[in-house]
Amino acid sequence: MVAATSALAQGSAEPPGDAGRGETIARRWCAACHVVAADQTRAAAAAPSFMAVAARVGSPDSLKAFLADPHPLMPDMSLTRAEIADLTAYIVSFRR
């Protein structure tokens, strides 16, 4: 019974994101406003860098929720759950 419950819980868990794919998404969709990489030299002054976001975000889950819910000043990019997980993994990678 415990094994079945454990397997069920693991099967329903969302897979972790891929930071490499997240970087690709960030460079395509986010770099026009945010500094998304160390080699980027220009961005909108009002948009925080991904490094700043990584430093102040509470948990990866809160960042995922933020990215899933369209909000003012950011376009609704209609990211999939996998893309949100990838982008979150990339942003969180700046904590290291």
Short mmCIF file of N, CA, C and O in Angstrom, two decimals:
data_model
loop_
_atom_site.label_atom_id
_atom_site.label_comp_id
_atom_site.label_asym_id
_atom_site.label_seq_id
_atom_site.Cartn_x
_atom_site.Cartn_y
_atom_site.Cartn_z
N MET A 1 0.82 -1.19 0.00
CA MET A 1 0.00 0.00 0.00
C MET A 1 0.87 1.26 0.00
O MET A 1 0.63 2.18 -0.74
N VAL A 2 1.92 1.28 0.85
CA VAL A 2 2.81 2.43 0.90
C VAL A 2 3.52 2.61 -0.44
O VAL A 2 3.63 3.72 -0.95
N ALA A 3 3.97 1.52 -1.04
CA ALA A 3 4.66 1.60 -2.33
C ALA A 3 3.72 2.14 -3.40
O ALA A 3 4.13 2.96 -4.23
N ALA A 4 2.49 1.72 -3.40
CA ALA A 4 1.52 2.20 -4.39
C ALA A 4 1.26 3.68 -4.20
O ALA A 4 1.19 4.45 -5.16
N THR A 5 1.13 4.11 -2.95
CA THR A 5 0.90 5.52 -2.67
C THR A 5 2.11 6.34 -3.08
O THR A 5 1.98 7.41 -3.68
N SER A 6 3.29 5.84 -2.78
CA SER A 6 4.52 6.54 -3.16
C SER A 6 4.65 6.65 -4.67
O SER A 6 4.99 7.70 -5.20
N ALA A 7 4.36 5.58 -5.37
CA ALA A 7 4.44 5.60 -6.83
C ALA A 7 3.42 6.57 -7.41
O ALA A 7 3.72 7.29 -8.36
N LEU A 8 2.24 6.59 -6.84
CA LEU A 8 1.21 7.50 -7.32
C LEU A 8 1.65 8.95 -7.10
O LEU A 8 1.51 9.79 -7.98
N ALA A 9 2.19 9.22 -5.93
CA ALA A 9 2.64 10.58 -5.63
C ALA A 9 3.76 11.00 -6.58
O ALA A 9 3.79 12.12 -7.07
N GLN A 10 4.70 10.09 -6.86
CA GLN A 10 5.79 10.42 -7.77
C GLN A 10 5.28 10.60 -9.19
O GLN A 10 5.74 11.46 -9.91
N GLY A 11 4.31 9.81 -9.59
CA GLY A 11 3.76 9.92 -10.94
C GLY A 11 3.01 11.21 -11.17
O GLY A 11 2.97 11.72 -12.27
N SER A 12 2.42 11.76 -10.12
CA SER A 12 1.65 12.98 -10.28
C SER A 12 2.49 14.23 -10.05
O SER A 12 2.04 15.33 -10.29
N ALA A 13 3.70 14.06 -9.55
CA ALA A 13 4.56 15.21 -9.30
C ALA A 13 5.01 15.81 -10.63
O ALA A 13 5.30 15.10 -11.58
N GLU A 14 5.08 17.11 -10.64
CA GLU A 14 5.53 17.82 -11.84
C GLU A 14 7.03 17.62 -11.98
O GLU A 14 7.78 17.79 -11.03
N PRO A 15 7.50 17.25 -13.16
CA PRO A 15 8.94 17.06 -13.33
C PRO A 15 9.67 18.39 -13.18
O PRO A 15 9.11 19.45 -13.45
N PRO A 16 10.92 18.34 -12.72
CA PRO A 16 11.68 19.58 -12.57
C PRO A 16 11.94 20.21 -13.94
O PRO A 16 11.97 19.53 -14.95
N GLY A 17 12.13 21.50 -13.94
CA GLY A 17 12.41 22.19 -15.18
C GLY A 17 13.85 22.00 -15.63
O GLY A 17 14.71 21.59 -14.87
N ASP A 18 14.08 22.34 -16.88
CA ASP A 18 15.41 22.26 -17.48
C ASP A 18 15.92 23.68 -17.67
O ASP A 18 15.38 24.45 -18.47
N ALA A 19 16.98 24.04 -16.93
CA ALA A 19 17.51 25.40 -16.98
C ALA A 19 18.01 25.78 -18.37
O ALA A 19 17.90 26.94 -18.79
N GLY A 20 18.55 24.83 -19.12
CA GLY A 20 19.02 25.11 -20.47
C GLY A 20 17.88 25.53 -21.40
O GLY A 20 18.01 26.49 -22.15
N ARG A 21 16.78 24.81 -21.31
CA ARG A 21 15.60 25.21 -22.10
C ARG A 21 15.05 26.53 -21.59
O ARG A 21 14.57 27.37 -22.37
N GLY A 22 15.12 26.74 -20.27
CA GLY A 22 14.67 28.01 -19.69
C GLY A 22 15.47 29.19 -20.19
O GLY A 22 14.92 30.26 -20.44
N GLU A 23 16.77 29.00 -20.36
CA GLU A 23 17.59 30.07 -20.90
C GLU A 23 17.16 30.43 -22.33
O GLU A 23 17.09 31.60 -22.70
N THR A 24 16.86 29.42 -23.12
CA THR A 24 16.40 29.66 -24.49
C THR A 24 15.11 30.48 -24.48
O THR A 24 14.96 31.44 -25.25
N ILE A 25 14.18 30.11 -23.61
CA ILE A 25 12.91 30.85 -23.49
C ILE A 25 13.19 32.28 -23.04
O ILE A 25 12.63 33.24 -23.59
N ALA A 26 14.05 32.44 -22.03
CA ALA A 26 14.37 33.76 -21.50
C ALA A 26 14.97 34.67 -22.56
O ALA A 26 14.60 35.83 -22.69
N ARG A 27 15.90 34.13 -23.32
CA ARG A 27 16.54 34.94 -24.37
C ARG A 27 15.54 35.31 -25.46
O ARG A 27 15.63 36.40 -26.04
N ARG A 28 14.59 34.43 -25.75
CA ARG A 28 13.60 34.70 -26.79
C ARG A 28 12.52 35.66 -26.31
O ARG A 28 12.16 36.60 -27.02
N TRP A 29 11.96 35.43 -25.13
CA TRP A 29 10.78 36.16 -24.70
C TRP A 29 11.03 37.25 -23.66
O TRP A 29 10.24 38.18 -23.55
N CYS A 30 12.07 37.13 -22.88
CA CYS A 30 12.23 38.02 -21.72
C CYS A 30 13.33 39.06 -21.87
O CYS A 30 13.31 40.09 -21.19
N ALA A 31 14.30 38.81 -22.74
CA ALA A 31 15.48 39.67 -22.84
C ALA A 31 15.19 41.07 -23.38
O ALA A 31 16.01 41.97 -23.20
N ALA A 32 14.05 41.27 -23.99
CA ALA A 32 13.73 42.62 -24.47
C ALA A 32 13.54 43.58 -23.30
O ALA A 32 13.80 44.78 -23.43
N CYS A 33 13.13 43.06 -22.15
CA CYS A 33 12.89 43.91 -20.98
C CYS A 33 13.84 43.62 -19.82
O CYS A 33 14.25 44.54 -19.12
N HIS A 34 14.15 42.36 -19.58
CA HIS A 34 14.97 41.94 -18.44
C HIS A 34 16.38 41.57 -18.88
O HIS A 34 16.57 41.04 -19.97
N VAL A 35 17.34 41.80 -18.00
CA VAL A 35 18.67 41.22 -18.20
C VAL A 35 18.52 39.77 -17.77
O VAL A 35 18.18 39.48 -16.62
N VAL A 36 18.73 38.86 -18.72
CA VAL A 36 18.50 37.44 -18.45
C VAL A 36 19.79 36.62 -18.42
O VAL A 36 19.75 35.43 -18.11
N ALA A 37 20.92 37.26 -18.73
CA ALA A 37 22.19 36.53 -18.76
C ALA A 37 23.33 37.52 -18.53
O ALA A 37 23.20 38.72 -18.78
N ALA A 38 24.44 37.00 -18.06
CA ALA A 38 25.59 37.84 -17.74
C ALA A 38 26.14 38.57 -18.96
O ALA A 38 26.70 39.66 -18.84
N ASP A 39 25.96 38.00 -20.15
CA ASP A 39 26.49 38.63 -21.35
C ASP A 39 25.54 39.65 -21.98
O ASP A 39 25.86 40.26 -22.99
N GLN A 40 24.40 39.89 -21.37
CA GLN A 40 23.43 40.86 -21.90
C GLN A 40 23.77 42.25 -21.38
O GLN A 40 24.01 42.42 -20.18
N THR A 41 23.76 43.24 -22.24
CA THR A 41 24.16 44.58 -21.84
C THR A 41 23.03 45.60 -21.79
O THR A 41 23.20 46.67 -21.23
N ARG A 42 21.87 45.28 -22.37
CA ARG A 42 20.77 46.25 -22.42
C ARG A 42 19.47 45.60 -22.01
O ARG A 42 19.21 44.45 -22.32
N ALA A 43 18.63 46.41 -21.33
CA ALA A 43 17.28 45.97 -20.94
C ALA A 43 16.51 47.21 -20.48
O ALA A 43 17.09 48.29 -20.34
N ALA A 44 15.24 47.04 -20.21
CA ALA A 44 14.42 48.14 -19.71
C ALA A 44 14.83 48.44 -18.27
O ALA A 44 15.03 47.53 -17.47
N ALA A 45 14.94 49.71 -17.94
CA ALA A 45 15.39 50.11 -16.61
C ALA A 45 14.43 49.66 -15.52
O ALA A 45 14.84 49.35 -14.41
N ALA A 46 13.15 49.61 -15.83
CA ALA A 46 12.14 49.28 -14.82
C ALA A 46 12.01 47.78 -14.55
O ALA A 46 11.43 47.38 -13.55
N ALA A 47 12.55 46.95 -15.41
CA ALA A 47 12.41 45.50 -15.26
C ALA A 47 13.59 44.93 -14.49
O ALA A 47 14.73 45.16 -14.86
N PRO A 48 13.32 44.17 -13.43
CA PRO A 48 14.44 43.60 -12.66
C PRO A 48 15.19 42.55 -13.47
O PRO A 48 14.59 41.85 -14.30
N SER A 49 16.47 42.44 -13.20
CA SER A 49 17.24 41.39 -13.86
C SER A 49 16.82 40.04 -13.29
O SER A 49 16.26 39.96 -12.20
N PHE A 50 17.11 38.99 -14.03
CA PHE A 50 16.81 37.65 -13.53
C PHE A 50 17.63 37.35 -12.28
O PHE A 50 17.21 36.61 -11.41
N MET A 51 18.81 37.94 -12.17
CA MET A 51 19.64 37.76 -10.99
C MET A 51 18.94 38.35 -9.77
O MET A 51 18.92 37.74 -8.69
N ALA A 52 18.34 39.53 -9.93
CA ALA A 52 17.60 40.18 -8.84
C ALA A 52 16.35 39.38 -8.49
O ALA A 52 16.01 39.23 -7.31
N VAL A 53 15.66 38.88 -9.49
CA VAL A 53 14.47 38.07 -9.24
C VAL A 53 14.85 36.82 -8.46
O VAL A 53 14.19 36.47 -7.47
N ALA A 54 15.92 36.17 -8.85
CA ALA A 54 16.37 34.96 -8.16
C ALA A 54 16.69 35.24 -6.70
O ALA A 54 16.40 34.42 -5.82
N ALA A 55 17.26 36.41 -6.43
CA ALA A 55 17.66 36.75 -5.06
C ALA A 55 16.45 37.03 -4.17
O ALA A 55 16.50 36.81 -2.97
N ARG A 56 15.36 37.52 -4.75
CA ARG A 56 14.25 37.91 -3.90
C ARG A 56 13.04 36.99 -3.95
O ARG A 56 12.13 37.14 -3.15
N VAL A 57 13.01 36.06 -4.88
CA VAL A 57 11.86 35.16 -4.95
C VAL A 57 11.89 34.20 -3.78
O VAL A 57 12.96 33.73 -3.37
N GLY A 58 10.73 33.93 -3.21
CA GLY A 58 10.66 33.04 -2.05
C GLY A 58 10.96 31.61 -2.40
O GLY A 58 11.97 31.05 -1.99
N SER A 59 10.12 31.01 -3.19
CA SER A 59 10.29 29.60 -3.54
C SER A 59 10.07 29.44 -5.03
O SER A 59 9.41 30.27 -5.66
N PRO A 60 10.59 28.37 -5.60
CA PRO A 60 10.32 28.11 -7.01
C PRO A 60 8.82 28.02 -7.30
O PRO A 60 8.37 28.50 -8.34
N ASP A 61 8.05 27.48 -6.38
CA ASP A 61 6.61 27.38 -6.61
C ASP A 61 5.95 28.75 -6.68
O ASP A 61 5.04 28.96 -7.48
N SER A 62 6.41 29.70 -5.86
CA SER A 62 5.83 31.05 -5.94
C SER A 62 6.20 31.72 -7.25
O SER A 62 5.40 32.45 -7.83
N LEU A 63 7.39 31.46 -7.74
CA LEU A 63 7.79 32.00 -9.04
C LEU A 63 6.96 31.39 -10.16
O LEU A 63 6.51 32.09 -11.07
N LYS A 64 6.73 30.08 -10.09
CA LYS A 64 5.89 29.42 -11.09
C LYS A 64 4.50 30.02 -11.10
O LYS A 64 3.93 30.28 -12.18
N ALA A 65 3.93 30.26 -9.93
CA ALA A 65 2.59 30.84 -9.84
C ALA A 65 2.58 32.25 -10.45
O ALA A 65 1.65 32.61 -11.17
N PHE A 66 3.62 33.02 -10.18
CA PHE A 66 3.72 34.36 -10.73
C PHE A 66 3.78 34.33 -12.25
O PHE A 66 3.10 35.10 -12.93
N LEU A 67 4.57 33.42 -12.80
CA LEU A 67 4.71 33.33 -14.25
C LEU A 67 3.46 32.79 -14.94
O LEU A 67 3.21 33.08 -16.10
N ALA A 68 2.68 32.01 -14.21
CA ALA A 68 1.47 31.42 -14.79
C ALA A 68 0.31 32.40 -14.86
O ALA A 68 -0.62 32.22 -15.64
N ASP A 69 0.37 33.46 -14.06
CA ASP A 69 -0.73 34.42 -13.96
C ASP A 69 -0.32 35.72 -14.64
O ASP A 69 0.57 36.41 -14.15
N PRO A 70 -0.95 36.05 -15.76
CA PRO A 70 -0.60 37.31 -16.44
C PRO A 70 -0.77 38.49 -15.49
O PRO A 70 -1.67 38.51 -14.67
N HIS A 71 0.11 39.45 -15.58
CA HIS A 71 0.07 40.61 -14.72
C HIS A 71 0.48 41.85 -15.51
O HIS A 71 1.11 41.74 -16.55
N PRO A 72 0.10 43.02 -14.99
CA PRO A 72 0.42 44.26 -15.72
C PRO A 72 1.92 44.38 -15.98
O PRO A 72 2.73 43.84 -15.24
N LEU A 73 2.24 45.07 -17.00
CA LEU A 73 3.59 45.36 -17.45
C LEU A 73 4.28 44.18 -18.13
O LEU A 73 5.29 44.35 -18.76
N MET A 74 3.75 42.97 -17.96
CA MET A 74 4.34 41.82 -18.63
C MET A 74 3.31 41.26 -19.60
O MET A 74 2.16 41.11 -19.24
N PRO A 75 3.73 40.96 -20.81
CA PRO A 75 2.77 40.39 -21.76
C PRO A 75 2.37 38.97 -21.35
O PRO A 75 3.13 38.27 -20.67
N ASP A 76 1.17 38.58 -21.73
CA ASP A 76 0.73 37.20 -21.49
C ASP A 76 1.34 36.35 -22.59
O ASP A 76 0.90 36.37 -23.72
N MET A 77 2.36 35.60 -22.24
CA MET A 77 3.07 34.80 -23.24
C MET A 77 2.45 33.42 -23.39
O MET A 77 2.89 32.63 -24.21
N SER A 78 1.45 33.11 -22.57
CA SER A 78 0.78 31.81 -22.61
C SER A 78 1.78 30.66 -22.57
O SER A 78 1.78 29.77 -23.41
N LEU A 79 2.66 30.69 -21.57
CA LEU A 79 3.64 29.64 -21.41
C LEU A 79 2.98 28.36 -20.92
O LEU A 79 2.04 28.40 -20.13
N THR A 80 3.47 27.23 -21.39
CA THR A 80 2.98 25.95 -20.92
C THR A 80 3.55 25.68 -19.52
O THR A 80 4.50 26.35 -19.08
N ARG A 81 3.02 24.67 -18.84
CA ARG A 81 3.57 24.31 -17.52
C ARG A 81 5.04 23.92 -17.63
O ARG A 81 5.84 24.27 -16.79
N ALA A 82 5.37 23.20 -18.67
CA ALA A 82 6.77 22.78 -18.87
C ALA A 82 7.66 23.99 -19.10
O ALA A 82 8.77 24.06 -18.56
N GLU A 83 7.20 24.95 -19.90
CA GLU A 83 8.00 26.15 -20.15
C GLU A 83 8.17 26.97 -18.87
O GLU A 83 9.24 27.52 -18.62
N ILE A 84 7.12 27.05 -18.07
CA ILE A 84 7.20 27.76 -16.79
C ILE A 84 8.21 27.06 -15.88
O ILE A 84 9.02 27.71 -15.23
N ALA A 85 8.17 25.74 -15.84
CA ALA A 85 9.13 24.98 -15.02
C ALA A 85 10.56 25.21 -15.52
O ALA A 85 11.49 25.39 -14.71
N ASP A 86 10.74 25.24 -16.82
CA ASP A 86 12.07 25.47 -17.40
C ASP A 86 12.57 26.88 -17.08
O ASP A 86 13.72 27.07 -16.67
N LEU A 87 11.71 27.86 -17.26
CA LEU A 87 12.09 29.25 -16.99
C LEU A 87 12.39 29.44 -15.50
O LEU A 87 13.36 30.10 -15.13
N THR A 88 11.59 28.82 -14.65
CA THR A 88 11.83 28.88 -13.20
C THR A 88 13.17 28.26 -12.86
O THR A 88 13.95 28.82 -12.08
N ALA A 89 13.47 27.11 -13.44
CA ALA A 89 14.75 26.44 -13.18
C ALA A 89 15.91 27.35 -13.60
O ALA A 89 16.93 27.43 -12.89
N TYR A 90 15.76 28.05 -14.70
CA TYR A 90 16.81 28.95 -15.16
C TYR A 90 16.99 30.13 -14.20
O TYR A 90 18.11 30.45 -13.80
N ILE A 91 15.90 30.75 -13.81
CA ILE A 91 15.99 31.90 -12.90
C ILE A 91 16.59 31.47 -11.57
O ILE A 91 17.50 32.13 -11.04
N VAL A 92 16.12 30.38 -11.02
CA VAL A 92 16.62 29.90 -9.73
C VAL A 92 18.10 29.52 -9.81
O VAL A 92 18.82 29.60 -8.82
N SER A 93 18.58 29.16 -11.00
CA SER A 93 19.99 28.79 -11.15
C SER A 93 20.93 29.95 -10.82
O SER A 93 22.10 29.74 -10.52
N PHE A 94 20.42 31.17 -10.82
CA PHE A 94 21.26 32.33 -10.49
C PHE A 94 21.52 32.43 -9.00
O PHE A 94 22.33 33.25 -8.56
N ARG A 95 20.85 31.63 -8.19
CA ARG A 95 21.10 31.63 -6.74
C ARG A 95 22.45 31.01 -6.41
O ARG A 95 22.98 31.24 -5.36
N ARG A 96 22.98 30.18 -7.27
CA ARG A 96 24.23 29.46 -6.97
C ARG A 96 25.43 30.33 -7.14
O ARG A 96 25.56 31.24 -7.79
#
